[in-house]
PDB file of C-alpha atoms in Angstrom:
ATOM      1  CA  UNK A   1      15.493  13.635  16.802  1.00 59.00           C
ATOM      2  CA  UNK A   2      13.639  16.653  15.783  1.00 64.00           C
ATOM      3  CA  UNK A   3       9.675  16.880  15.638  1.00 72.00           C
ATOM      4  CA  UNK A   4       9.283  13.377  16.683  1.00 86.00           C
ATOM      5  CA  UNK A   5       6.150  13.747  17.806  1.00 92.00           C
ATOM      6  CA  UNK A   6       4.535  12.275  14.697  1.00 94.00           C
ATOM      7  CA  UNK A   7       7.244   9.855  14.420  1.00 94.00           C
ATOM      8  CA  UNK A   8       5.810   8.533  17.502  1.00 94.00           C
ATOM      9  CA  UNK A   9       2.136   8.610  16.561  1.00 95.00           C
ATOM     10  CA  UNK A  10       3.437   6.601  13.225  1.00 96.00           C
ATOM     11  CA  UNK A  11       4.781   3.574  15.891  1.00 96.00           C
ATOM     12  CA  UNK A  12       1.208   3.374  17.699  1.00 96.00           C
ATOM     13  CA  UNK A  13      -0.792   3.242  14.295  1.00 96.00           C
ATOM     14  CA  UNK A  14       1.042   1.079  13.017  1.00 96.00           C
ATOM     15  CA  UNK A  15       1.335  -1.443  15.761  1.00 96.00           C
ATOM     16  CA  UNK A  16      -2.370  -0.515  16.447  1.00 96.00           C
ATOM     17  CA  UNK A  17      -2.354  -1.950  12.562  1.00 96.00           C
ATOM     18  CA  UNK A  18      -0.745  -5.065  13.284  1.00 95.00           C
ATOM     19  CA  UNK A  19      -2.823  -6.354  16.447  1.00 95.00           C
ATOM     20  CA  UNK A  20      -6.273  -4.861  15.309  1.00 94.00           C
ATOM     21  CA  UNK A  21      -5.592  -5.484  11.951  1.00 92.00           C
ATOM     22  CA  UNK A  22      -4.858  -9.333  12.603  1.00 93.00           C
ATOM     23  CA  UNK A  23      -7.201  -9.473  15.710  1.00 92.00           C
ATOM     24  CA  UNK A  24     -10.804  -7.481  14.789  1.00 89.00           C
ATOM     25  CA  UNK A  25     -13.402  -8.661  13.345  1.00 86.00           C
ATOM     26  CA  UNK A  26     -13.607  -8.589   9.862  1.00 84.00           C
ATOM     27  CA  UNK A  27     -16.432  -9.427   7.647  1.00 82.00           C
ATOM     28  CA  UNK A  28     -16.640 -13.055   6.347  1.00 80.00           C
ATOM     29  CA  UNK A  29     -16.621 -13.167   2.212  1.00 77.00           C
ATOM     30  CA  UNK A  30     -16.104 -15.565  -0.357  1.00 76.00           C
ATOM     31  CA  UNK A  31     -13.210 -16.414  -2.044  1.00 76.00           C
ATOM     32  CA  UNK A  32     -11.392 -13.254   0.017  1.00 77.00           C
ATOM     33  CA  UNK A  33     -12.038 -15.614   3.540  1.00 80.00           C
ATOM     34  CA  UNK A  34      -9.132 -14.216   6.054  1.00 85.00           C
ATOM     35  CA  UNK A  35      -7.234 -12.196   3.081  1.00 85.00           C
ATOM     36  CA  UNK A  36      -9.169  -9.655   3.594  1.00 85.00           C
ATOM     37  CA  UNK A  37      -6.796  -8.378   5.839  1.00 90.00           C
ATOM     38  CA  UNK A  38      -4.432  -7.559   3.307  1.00 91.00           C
ATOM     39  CA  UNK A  39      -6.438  -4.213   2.781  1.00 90.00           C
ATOM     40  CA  UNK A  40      -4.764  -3.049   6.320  1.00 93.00           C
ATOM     41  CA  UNK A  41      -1.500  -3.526   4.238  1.00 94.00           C
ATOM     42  CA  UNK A  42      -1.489  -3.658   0.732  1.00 94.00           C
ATOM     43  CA  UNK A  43      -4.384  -0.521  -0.661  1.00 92.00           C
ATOM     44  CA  UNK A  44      -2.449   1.410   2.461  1.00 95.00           C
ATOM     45  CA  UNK A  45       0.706   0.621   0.078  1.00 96.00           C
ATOM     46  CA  UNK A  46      -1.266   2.492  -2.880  1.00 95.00           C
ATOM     47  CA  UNK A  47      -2.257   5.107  -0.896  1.00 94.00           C
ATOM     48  CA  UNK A  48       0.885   5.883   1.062  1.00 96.00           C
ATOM     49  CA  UNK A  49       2.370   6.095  -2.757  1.00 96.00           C
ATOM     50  CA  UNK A  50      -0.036   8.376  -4.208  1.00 96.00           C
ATOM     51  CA  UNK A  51       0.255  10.880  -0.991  1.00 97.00           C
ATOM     52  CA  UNK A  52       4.486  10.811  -1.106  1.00 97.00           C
ATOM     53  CA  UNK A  53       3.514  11.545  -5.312  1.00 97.00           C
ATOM     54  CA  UNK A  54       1.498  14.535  -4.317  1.00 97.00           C
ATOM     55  CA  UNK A  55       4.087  15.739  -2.032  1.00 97.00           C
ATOM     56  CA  UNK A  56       6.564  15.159  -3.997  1.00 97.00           C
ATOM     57  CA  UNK A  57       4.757  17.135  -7.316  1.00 97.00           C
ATOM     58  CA  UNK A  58       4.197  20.348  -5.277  1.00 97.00           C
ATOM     59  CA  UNK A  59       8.090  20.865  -4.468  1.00 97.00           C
ATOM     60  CA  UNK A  60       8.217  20.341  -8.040  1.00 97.00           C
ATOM     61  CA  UNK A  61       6.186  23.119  -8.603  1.00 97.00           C
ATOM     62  CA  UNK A  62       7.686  25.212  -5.475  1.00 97.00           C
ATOM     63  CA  UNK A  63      11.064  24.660  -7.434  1.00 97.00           C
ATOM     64  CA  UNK A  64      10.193  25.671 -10.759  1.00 96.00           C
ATOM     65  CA  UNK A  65       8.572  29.064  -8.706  1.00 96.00           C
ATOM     66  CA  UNK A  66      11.799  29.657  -6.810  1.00 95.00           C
ATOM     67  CA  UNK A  67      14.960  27.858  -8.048  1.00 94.00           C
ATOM     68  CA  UNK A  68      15.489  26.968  -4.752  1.00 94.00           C
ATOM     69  CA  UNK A  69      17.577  23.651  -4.683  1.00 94.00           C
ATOM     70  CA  UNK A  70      16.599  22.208  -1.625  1.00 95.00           C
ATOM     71  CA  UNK A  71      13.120  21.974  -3.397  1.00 96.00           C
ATOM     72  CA  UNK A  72      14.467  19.861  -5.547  1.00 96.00           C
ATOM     73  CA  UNK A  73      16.157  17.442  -3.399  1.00 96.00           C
ATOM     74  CA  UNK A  74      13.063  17.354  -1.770  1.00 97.00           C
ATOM     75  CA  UNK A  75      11.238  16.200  -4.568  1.00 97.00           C
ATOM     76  CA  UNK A  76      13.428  14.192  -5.804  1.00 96.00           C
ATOM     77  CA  UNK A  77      13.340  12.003  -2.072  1.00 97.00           C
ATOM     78  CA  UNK A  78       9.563  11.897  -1.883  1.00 97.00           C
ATOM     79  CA  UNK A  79       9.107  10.403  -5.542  1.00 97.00           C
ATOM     80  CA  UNK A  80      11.686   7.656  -4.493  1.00 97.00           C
ATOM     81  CA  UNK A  81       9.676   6.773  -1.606  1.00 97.00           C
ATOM     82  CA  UNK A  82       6.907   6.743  -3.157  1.00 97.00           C
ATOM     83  CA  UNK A  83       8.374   4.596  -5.858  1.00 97.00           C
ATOM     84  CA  UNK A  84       9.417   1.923  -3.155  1.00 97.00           C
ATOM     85  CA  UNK A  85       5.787   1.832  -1.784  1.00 97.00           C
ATOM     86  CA  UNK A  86       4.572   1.988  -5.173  1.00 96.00           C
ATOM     87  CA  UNK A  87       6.390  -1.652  -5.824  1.00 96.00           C
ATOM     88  CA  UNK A  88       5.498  -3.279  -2.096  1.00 96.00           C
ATOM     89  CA  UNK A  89       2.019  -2.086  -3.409  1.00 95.00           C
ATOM     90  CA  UNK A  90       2.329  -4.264  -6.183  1.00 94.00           C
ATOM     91  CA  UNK A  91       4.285  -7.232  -5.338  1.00 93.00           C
ATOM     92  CA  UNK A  92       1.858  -7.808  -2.326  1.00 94.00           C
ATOM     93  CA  UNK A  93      -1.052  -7.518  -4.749  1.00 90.00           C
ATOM     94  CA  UNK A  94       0.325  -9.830  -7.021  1.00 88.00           C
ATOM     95  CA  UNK A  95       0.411 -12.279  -3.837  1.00 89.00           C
ATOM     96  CA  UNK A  96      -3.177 -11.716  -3.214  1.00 88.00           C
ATOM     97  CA  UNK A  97      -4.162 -11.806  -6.375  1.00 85.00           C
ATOM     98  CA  UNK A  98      -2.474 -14.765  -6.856  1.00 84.00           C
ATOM     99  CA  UNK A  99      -4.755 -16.668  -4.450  1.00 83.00           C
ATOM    100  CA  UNK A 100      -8.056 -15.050  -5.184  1.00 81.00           C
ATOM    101  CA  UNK A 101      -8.356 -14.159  -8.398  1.00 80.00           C
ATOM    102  CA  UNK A 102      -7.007 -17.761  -9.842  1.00 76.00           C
ATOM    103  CA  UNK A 103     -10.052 -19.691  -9.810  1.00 70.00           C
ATOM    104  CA  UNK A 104     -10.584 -23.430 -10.753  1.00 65.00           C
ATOM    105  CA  UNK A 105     -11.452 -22.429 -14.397  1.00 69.00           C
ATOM    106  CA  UNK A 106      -7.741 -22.982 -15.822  1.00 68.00           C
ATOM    107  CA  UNK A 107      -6.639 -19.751 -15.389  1.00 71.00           C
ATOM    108  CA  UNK A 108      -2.936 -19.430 -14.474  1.00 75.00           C
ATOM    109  CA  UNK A 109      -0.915 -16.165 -12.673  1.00 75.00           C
ATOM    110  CA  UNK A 110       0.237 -14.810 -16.227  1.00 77.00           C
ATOM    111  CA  UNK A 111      -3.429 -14.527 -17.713  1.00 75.00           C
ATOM    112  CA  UNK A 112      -4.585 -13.324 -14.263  1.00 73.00           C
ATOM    113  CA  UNK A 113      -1.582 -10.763 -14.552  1.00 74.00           C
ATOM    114  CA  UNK A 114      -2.810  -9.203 -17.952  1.00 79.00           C
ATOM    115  CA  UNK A 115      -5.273  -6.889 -15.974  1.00 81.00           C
ATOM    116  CA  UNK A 116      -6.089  -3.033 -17.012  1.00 84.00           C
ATOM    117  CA  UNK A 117      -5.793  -1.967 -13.552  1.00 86.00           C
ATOM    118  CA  UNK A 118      -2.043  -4.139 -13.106  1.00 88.00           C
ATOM    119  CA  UNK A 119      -0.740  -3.148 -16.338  1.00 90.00           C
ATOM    120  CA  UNK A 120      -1.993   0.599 -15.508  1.00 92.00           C
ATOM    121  CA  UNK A 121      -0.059   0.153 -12.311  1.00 93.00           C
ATOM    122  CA  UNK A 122       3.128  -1.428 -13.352  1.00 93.00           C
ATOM    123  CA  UNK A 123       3.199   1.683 -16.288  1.00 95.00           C
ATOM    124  CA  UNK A 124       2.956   4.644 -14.041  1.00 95.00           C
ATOM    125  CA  UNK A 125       5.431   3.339 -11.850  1.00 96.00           C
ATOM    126  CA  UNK A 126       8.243   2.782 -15.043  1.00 96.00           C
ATOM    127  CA  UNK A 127       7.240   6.148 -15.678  1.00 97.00           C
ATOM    128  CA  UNK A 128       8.643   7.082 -12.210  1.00 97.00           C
ATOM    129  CA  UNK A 129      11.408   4.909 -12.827  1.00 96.00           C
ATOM    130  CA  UNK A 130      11.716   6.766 -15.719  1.00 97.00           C
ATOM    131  CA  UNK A 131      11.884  10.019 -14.134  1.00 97.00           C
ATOM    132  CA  UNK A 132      15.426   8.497 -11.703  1.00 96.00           C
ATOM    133  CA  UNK A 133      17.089   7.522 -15.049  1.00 97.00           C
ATOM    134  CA  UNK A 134      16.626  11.199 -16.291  1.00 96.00           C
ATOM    135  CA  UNK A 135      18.214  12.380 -12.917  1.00 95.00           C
ATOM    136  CA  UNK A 136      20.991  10.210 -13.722  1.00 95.00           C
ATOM    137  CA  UNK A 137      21.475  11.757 -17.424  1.00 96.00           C
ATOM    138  CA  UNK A 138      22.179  15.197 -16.678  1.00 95.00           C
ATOM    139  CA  UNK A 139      25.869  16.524 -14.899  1.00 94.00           C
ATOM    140  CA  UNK A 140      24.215  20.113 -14.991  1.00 94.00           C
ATOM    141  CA  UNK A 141      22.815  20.785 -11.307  1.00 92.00           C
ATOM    142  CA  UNK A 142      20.405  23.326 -12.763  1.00 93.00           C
ATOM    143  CA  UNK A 143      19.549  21.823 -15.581  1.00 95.00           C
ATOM    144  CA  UNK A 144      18.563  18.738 -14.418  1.00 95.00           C
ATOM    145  CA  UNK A 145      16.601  19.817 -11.489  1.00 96.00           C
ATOM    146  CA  UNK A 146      14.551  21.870 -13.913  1.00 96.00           C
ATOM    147  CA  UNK A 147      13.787  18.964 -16.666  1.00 96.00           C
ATOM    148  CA  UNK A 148      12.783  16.595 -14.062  1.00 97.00           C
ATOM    149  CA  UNK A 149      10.905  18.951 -12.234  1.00 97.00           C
ATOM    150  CA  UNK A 150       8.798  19.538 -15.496  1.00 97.00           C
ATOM    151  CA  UNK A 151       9.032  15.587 -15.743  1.00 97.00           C
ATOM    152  CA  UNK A 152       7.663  15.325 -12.508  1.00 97.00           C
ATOM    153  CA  UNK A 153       5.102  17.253 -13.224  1.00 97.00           C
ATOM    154  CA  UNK A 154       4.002  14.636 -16.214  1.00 96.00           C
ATOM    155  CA  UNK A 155       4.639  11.863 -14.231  1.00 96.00           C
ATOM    156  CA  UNK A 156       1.782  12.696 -11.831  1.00 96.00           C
ATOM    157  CA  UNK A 157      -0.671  13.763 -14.791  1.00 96.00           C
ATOM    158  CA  UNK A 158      -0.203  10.057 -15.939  1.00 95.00           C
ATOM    159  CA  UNK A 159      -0.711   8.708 -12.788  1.00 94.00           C
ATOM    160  CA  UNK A 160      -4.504   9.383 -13.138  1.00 91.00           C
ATOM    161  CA  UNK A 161      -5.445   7.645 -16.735  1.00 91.00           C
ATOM    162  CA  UNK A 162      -2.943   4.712 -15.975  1.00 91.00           C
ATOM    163  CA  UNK A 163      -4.219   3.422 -12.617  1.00 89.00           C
ATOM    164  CA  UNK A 164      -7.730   5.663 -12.217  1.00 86.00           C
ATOM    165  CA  UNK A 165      -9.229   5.873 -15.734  1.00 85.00           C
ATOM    166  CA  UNK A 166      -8.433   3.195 -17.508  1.00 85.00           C
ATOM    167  CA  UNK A 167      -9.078   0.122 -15.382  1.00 81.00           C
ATOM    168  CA  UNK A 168     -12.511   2.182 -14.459  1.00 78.00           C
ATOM    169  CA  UNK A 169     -13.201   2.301 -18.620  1.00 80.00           C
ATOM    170  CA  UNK A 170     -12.405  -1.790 -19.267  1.00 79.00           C
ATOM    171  CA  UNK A 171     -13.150  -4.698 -17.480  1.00 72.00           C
ATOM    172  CA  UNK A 172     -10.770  -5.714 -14.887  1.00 74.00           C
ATOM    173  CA  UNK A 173     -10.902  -8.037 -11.293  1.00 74.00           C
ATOM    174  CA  UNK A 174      -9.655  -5.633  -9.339  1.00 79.00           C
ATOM    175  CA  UNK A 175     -12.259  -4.744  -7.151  1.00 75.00           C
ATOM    176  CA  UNK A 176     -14.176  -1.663  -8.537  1.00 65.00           C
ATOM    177  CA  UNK A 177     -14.062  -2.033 -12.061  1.00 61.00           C
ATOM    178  CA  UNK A 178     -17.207  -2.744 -13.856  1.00 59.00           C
ATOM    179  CA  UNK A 179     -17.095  -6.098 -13.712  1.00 54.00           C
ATOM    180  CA  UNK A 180     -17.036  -5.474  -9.971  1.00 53.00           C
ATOM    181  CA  UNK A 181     -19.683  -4.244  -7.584  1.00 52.00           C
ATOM    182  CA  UNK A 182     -18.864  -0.938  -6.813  1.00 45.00           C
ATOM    183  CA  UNK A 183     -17.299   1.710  -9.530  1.00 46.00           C
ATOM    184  CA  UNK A 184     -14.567   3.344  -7.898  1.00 45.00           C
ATOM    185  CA  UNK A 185     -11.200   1.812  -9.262  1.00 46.00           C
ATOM    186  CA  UNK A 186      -9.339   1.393  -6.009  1.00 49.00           C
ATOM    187  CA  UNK A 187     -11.807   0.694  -3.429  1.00 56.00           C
ATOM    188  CA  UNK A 188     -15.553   2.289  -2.884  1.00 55.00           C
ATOM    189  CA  UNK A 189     -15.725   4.272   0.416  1.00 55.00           C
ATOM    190  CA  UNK A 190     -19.284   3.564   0.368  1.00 56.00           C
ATOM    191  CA  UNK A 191     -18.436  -0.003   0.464  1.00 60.00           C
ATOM    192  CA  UNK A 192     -15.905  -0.801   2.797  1.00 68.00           C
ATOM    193  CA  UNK A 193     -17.641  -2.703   6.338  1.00 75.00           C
ATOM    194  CA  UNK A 194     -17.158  -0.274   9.043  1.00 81.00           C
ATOM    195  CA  UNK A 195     -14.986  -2.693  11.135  1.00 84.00           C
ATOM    196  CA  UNK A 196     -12.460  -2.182   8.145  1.00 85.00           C
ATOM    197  CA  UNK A 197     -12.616   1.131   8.396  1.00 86.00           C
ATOM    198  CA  UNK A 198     -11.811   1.417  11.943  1.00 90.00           C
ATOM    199  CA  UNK A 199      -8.410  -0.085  11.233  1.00 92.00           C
ATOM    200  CA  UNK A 200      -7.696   0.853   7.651  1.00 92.00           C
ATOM    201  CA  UNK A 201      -7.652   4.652   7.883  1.00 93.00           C
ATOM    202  CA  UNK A 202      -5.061   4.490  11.111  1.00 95.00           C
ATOM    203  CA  UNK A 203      -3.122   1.852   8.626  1.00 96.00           C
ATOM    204  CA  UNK A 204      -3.040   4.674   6.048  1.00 95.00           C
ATOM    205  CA  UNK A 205      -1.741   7.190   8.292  1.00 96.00           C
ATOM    206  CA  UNK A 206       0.635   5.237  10.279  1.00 97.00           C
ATOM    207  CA  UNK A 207       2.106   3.787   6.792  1.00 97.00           C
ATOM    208  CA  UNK A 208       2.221   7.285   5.521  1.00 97.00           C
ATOM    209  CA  UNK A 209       4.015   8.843   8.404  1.00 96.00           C
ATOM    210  CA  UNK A 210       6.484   5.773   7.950  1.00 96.00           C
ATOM    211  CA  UNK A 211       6.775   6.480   3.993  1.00 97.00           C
ATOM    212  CA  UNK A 212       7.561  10.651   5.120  1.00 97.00           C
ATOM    213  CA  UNK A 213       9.706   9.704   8.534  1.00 96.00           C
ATOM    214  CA  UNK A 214      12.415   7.370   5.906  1.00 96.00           C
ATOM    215  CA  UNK A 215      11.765  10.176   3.242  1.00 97.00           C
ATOM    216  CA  UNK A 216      13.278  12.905   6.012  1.00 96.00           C
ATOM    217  CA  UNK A 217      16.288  10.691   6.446  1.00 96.00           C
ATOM    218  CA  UNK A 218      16.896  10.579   3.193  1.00 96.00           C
ATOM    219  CA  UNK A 219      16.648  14.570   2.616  1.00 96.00           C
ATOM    220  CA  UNK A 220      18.938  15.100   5.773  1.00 95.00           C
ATOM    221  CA  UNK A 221      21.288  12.692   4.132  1.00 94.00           C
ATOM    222  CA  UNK A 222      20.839  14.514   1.196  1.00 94.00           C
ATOM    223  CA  UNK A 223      21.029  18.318   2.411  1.00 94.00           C
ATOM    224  CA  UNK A 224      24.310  17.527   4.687  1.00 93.00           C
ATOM    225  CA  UNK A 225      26.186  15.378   1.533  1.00 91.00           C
ATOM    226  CA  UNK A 226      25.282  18.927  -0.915  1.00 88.00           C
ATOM    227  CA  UNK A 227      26.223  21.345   1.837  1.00 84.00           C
ATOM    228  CA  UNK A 228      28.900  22.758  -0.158  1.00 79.00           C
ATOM    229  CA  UNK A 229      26.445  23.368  -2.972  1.00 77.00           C
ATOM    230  CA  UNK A 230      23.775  24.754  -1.032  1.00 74.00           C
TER     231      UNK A 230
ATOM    232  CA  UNK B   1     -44.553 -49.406  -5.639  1.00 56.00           C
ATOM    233  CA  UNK B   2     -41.817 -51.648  -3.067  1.00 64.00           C
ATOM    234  CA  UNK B   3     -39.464 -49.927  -5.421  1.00 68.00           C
ATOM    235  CA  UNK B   4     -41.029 -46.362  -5.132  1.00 67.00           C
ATOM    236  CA  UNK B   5     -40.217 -46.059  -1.477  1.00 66.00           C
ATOM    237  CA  UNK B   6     -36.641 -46.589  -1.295  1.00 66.00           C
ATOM    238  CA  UNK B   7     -36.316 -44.418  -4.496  1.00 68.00           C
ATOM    239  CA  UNK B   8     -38.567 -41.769  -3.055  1.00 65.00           C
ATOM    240  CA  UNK B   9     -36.407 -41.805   0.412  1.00 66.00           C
ATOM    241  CA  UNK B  10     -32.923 -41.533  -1.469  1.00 65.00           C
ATOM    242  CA  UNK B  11     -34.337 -38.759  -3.191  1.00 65.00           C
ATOM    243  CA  UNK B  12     -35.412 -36.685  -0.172  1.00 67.00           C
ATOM    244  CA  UNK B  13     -32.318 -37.930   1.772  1.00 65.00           C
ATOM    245  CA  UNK B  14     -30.405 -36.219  -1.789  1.00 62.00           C
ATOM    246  CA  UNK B  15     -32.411 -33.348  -1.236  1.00 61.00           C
ATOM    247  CA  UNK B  16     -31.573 -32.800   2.498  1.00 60.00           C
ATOM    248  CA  UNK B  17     -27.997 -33.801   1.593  1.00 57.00           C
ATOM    249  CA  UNK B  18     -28.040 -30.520  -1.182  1.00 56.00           C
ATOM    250  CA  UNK B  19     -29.508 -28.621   1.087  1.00 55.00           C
ATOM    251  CA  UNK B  20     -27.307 -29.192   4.238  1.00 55.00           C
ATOM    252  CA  UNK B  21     -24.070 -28.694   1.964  1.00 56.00           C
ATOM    253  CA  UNK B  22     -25.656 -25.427   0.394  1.00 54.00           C
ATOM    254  CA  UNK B  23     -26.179 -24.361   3.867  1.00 52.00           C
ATOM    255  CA  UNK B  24     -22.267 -25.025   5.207  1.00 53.00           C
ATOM    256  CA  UNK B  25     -21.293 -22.963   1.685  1.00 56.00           C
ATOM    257  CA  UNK B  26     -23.417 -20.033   2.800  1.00 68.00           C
ATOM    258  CA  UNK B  27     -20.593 -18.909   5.281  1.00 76.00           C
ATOM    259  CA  UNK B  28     -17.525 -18.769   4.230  1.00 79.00           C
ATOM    260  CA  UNK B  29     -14.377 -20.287   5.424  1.00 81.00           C
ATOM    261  CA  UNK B  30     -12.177 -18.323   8.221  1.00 86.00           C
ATOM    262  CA  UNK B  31      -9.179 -18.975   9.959  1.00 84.00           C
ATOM    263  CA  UNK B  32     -11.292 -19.935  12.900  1.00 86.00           C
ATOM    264  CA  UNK B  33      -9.429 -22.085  14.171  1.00 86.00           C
ATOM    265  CA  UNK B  34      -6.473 -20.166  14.492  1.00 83.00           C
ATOM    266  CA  UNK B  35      -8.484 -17.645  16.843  1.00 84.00           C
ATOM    267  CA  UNK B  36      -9.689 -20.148  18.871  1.00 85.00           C
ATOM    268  CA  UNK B  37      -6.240 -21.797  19.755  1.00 87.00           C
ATOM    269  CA  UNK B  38      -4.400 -18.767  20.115  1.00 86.00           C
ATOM    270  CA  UNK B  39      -1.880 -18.916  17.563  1.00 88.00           C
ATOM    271  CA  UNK B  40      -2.772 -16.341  15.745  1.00 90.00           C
ATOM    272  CA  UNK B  41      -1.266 -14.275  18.693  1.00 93.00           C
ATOM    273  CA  UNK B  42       2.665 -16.101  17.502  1.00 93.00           C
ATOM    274  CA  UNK B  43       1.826 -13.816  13.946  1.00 92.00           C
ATOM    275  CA  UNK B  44       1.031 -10.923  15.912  1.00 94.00           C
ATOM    276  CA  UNK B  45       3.953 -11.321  18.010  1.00 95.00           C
ATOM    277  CA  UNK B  46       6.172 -12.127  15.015  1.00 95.00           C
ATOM    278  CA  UNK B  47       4.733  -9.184  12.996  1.00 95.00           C
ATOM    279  CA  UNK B  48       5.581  -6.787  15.740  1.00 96.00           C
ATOM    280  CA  UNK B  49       9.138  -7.681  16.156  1.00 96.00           C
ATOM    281  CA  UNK B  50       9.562  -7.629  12.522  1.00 96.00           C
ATOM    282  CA  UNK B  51       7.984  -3.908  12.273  1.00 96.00           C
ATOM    283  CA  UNK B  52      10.049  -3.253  16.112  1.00 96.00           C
ATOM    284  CA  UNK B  53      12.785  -4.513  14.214  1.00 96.00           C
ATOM    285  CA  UNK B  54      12.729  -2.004  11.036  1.00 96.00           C
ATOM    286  CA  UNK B  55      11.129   1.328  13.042  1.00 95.00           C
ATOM    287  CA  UNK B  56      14.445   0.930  15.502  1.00 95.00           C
ATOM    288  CA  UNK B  57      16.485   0.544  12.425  1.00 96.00           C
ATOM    289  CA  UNK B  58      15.240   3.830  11.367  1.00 95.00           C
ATOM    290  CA  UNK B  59      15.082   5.356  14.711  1.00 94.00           C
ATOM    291  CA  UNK B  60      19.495   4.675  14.703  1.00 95.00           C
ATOM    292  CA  UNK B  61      19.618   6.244  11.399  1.00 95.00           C
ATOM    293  CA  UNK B  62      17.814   9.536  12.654  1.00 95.00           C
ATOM    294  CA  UNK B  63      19.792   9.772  15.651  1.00 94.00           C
ATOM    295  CA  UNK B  64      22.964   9.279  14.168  1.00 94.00           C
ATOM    296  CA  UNK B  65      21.891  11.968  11.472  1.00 93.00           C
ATOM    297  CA  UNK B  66      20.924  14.282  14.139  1.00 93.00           C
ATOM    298  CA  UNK B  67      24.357  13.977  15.721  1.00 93.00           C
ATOM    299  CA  UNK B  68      26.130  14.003  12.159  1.00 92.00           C
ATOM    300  CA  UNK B  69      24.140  17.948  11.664  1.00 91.00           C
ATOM    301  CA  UNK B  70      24.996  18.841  14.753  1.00 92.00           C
ATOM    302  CA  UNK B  71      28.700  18.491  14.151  1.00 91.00           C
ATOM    303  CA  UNK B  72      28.553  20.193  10.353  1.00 89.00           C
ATOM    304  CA  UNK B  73      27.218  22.977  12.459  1.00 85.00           C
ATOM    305  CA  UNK B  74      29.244  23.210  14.694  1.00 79.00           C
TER     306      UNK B  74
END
C-alpha cells in the first residue's frame, strides 16, 4: 500500500455517503418523494466519469508530447474506468427514471427512453467503447498508442455536444433542460437544497477517489505485466 | 327550500372534502415511516457491508500488487 492516505479518506466519504446520504434530511418533492437520494449515487456516477475522462485525455496529450508509454497505459486505464462509471451512471438512471418520469399518461419505459439527454449519453459512451475496439485493432505498440491517443482526444471533444449541448438545445425530462426549471443540463448548482449539498459533494469525491484507487490497480497490473517492454 | 339545505350542506361538506384532500397533496409522500420504525437503519447496515464488502476486495488486490512489485524488484 503506497499513498494510502487518500485511499483512506475515499472509505470515510463514502460511508459518510451511505449513512448521511440515507439518514439527512432531504427536501420533500413531488413525484421525486425519497428518490431523491439517488443524486448521492447516481449524478456522482456522471461526475466521477467525466473527471476519470479528463484525466484520462491529458495523458493522452502528455503521450503524444513525449512518447512515453507508460502515458499511454495510463490513459488507456482511466478511460476504462471511466467507461464502467459511465454505464452504472446510466443503468441507475434508467432505474430512476423508470419510476419518475413514467407518469399515468400512457407513457411506457421505451418512449420515456427516447430522451436527448439519454440518447446523448448512451452515444458518447459507444464512442468510448469505440475507442477499446481500436486498441484491440492494432498489433503495433507504437502505432496504436498514437491513433488512440489522437482518438482519445475526439472522444472527449464529443463528450460536450452529446451529453452538454444537445439535451440543453431540445426538450428533454432530465432535469435542466428547458422543459425543466433550471438550464444547466446535469444539475443547476444554484438549485440544489443545501442539505444535498452537504452530502453530495463528499459523494463526488469519495466516488472519485474509488473510480482513481481501482484505476491504480489496474495501471500497476498493467506496468508489472509490460515490464519487459518498458 | 327543504331541498336547498341538504343540497347546500353536501356542497360545502364537497368543498371542505376538496379542500382537506388538496391540503394532504400539498406535502408530498416520504418514507416516513421507515424513519420512524427504524428500519431504515437494516439499508444502512446492508449498504455498508455491501460497500465494506467491495473496498476490502480492493484493499486484497492492492496489497497483493504491492507484494507482487516488490518481488519484480527484487
Amino acid at each position: 500500500m503506497h499513498k494510502s492516505w487518500w485511499k483512506i479518506a475515499a472509505v470515510i466519504l463514502l460511508v459518510y455517503t451511505i449513512v448521511g446520504g440515507f439518514l439527512m434530511d432531504v427536501p420533500r418533492l413531488f413525484i421525486l418523494n425519497e428518490s431523491i437520494r439517488n443524486l448521492y449515487f447516481h449524478v456522482s456516477m456522471w461526475f466521477t466519469m467525466m473527471i476519470l475522462f479528463a484525466v484520462s485525455l491529458v495523458y493522452s496529450i502528455k503521450y503524444l508530447r513525449s512518447q512515453n508509454h507508460k502515458h499511454d497505459i495510463y490513459a488507456s486505464a482511466y478511460a476504462g474506468t471511466g467507461t464502467f462509471m459511465g454505464l452504472l451512471g446510466y443503468a441507475t438512471g434508467a432505474i430512476w427514471a423508470s419510476y419518475t418520469w413514467v407518469t399515468d399518461q400512457g407513457q411506457s419505459l421505451s418512449t420515456i427512453l427516447k430522451e436527448p439527454k439519454l440518447l446523448g449519453a448512451g452515444i458518447a459512451i459507444l464512442i468510448y467503447c469505440a475507442y477499446f475496439v481500436l486498441r484491440g485493432s492494432f498489433n503495433d505498440i507504437d502505432k496504436r498508442a498514437r491513433v488512440t491517443a489522437v482518438y482519445n482526444v475526439f472522444a472527449f471533444a464529443m463528450l460536450f455536444p452529446t451529453i452538454w449541448i444537445i439535451p440543453r438545445l431540445v426538450g428533454s425530462l432530465h432535469p435542466g433542460a428547458p422543459g425543466s426549471e433550471s438550464g444547466n443540463p446535469a444539475l443547476n448548482f444554484n438549485d440544489i437544497d443545501s442539505r444535498l449539498r452537504m452530502v453530495f459533494y463528499p459523494a463526488v469525491l469519495g466516488w472519485t477517489l474509488l473510480g482513481v484507487w481501482i484505476t491504480t490497480l489496474k495501471i500497476r497490473t498493467k506496468l508489472l505485466a509490460e515490464k519487459s517492454l518498458l | 327550500m327543504k331541498k336547498l339545505f341538504p343540497a347546500l350542506f353536501l356542497l360545502l361538506a364537497n368543498l371542505v372534502l376538496v379542500v382537506a384532500t388538496a391540503a394532504a397533496q400539498d406535502k408530498p409522500e416520504m418514507a416516513d415511516v421507515m424513519r420512524s420504525n427504524g428500519k431504515i437503519y437494516v439499508v444502512v447496515v446492508v449498504c455498508l457491508l455491501i460497500l465494506f464488502g467491495l473496498i476490502g476486495y480492493v484493499f486484497r488486490i492492492d496489497r497483493k500488487l504491492s507484494k507482487l512489485e516488490k518481488q519484480s524488484k527484487d
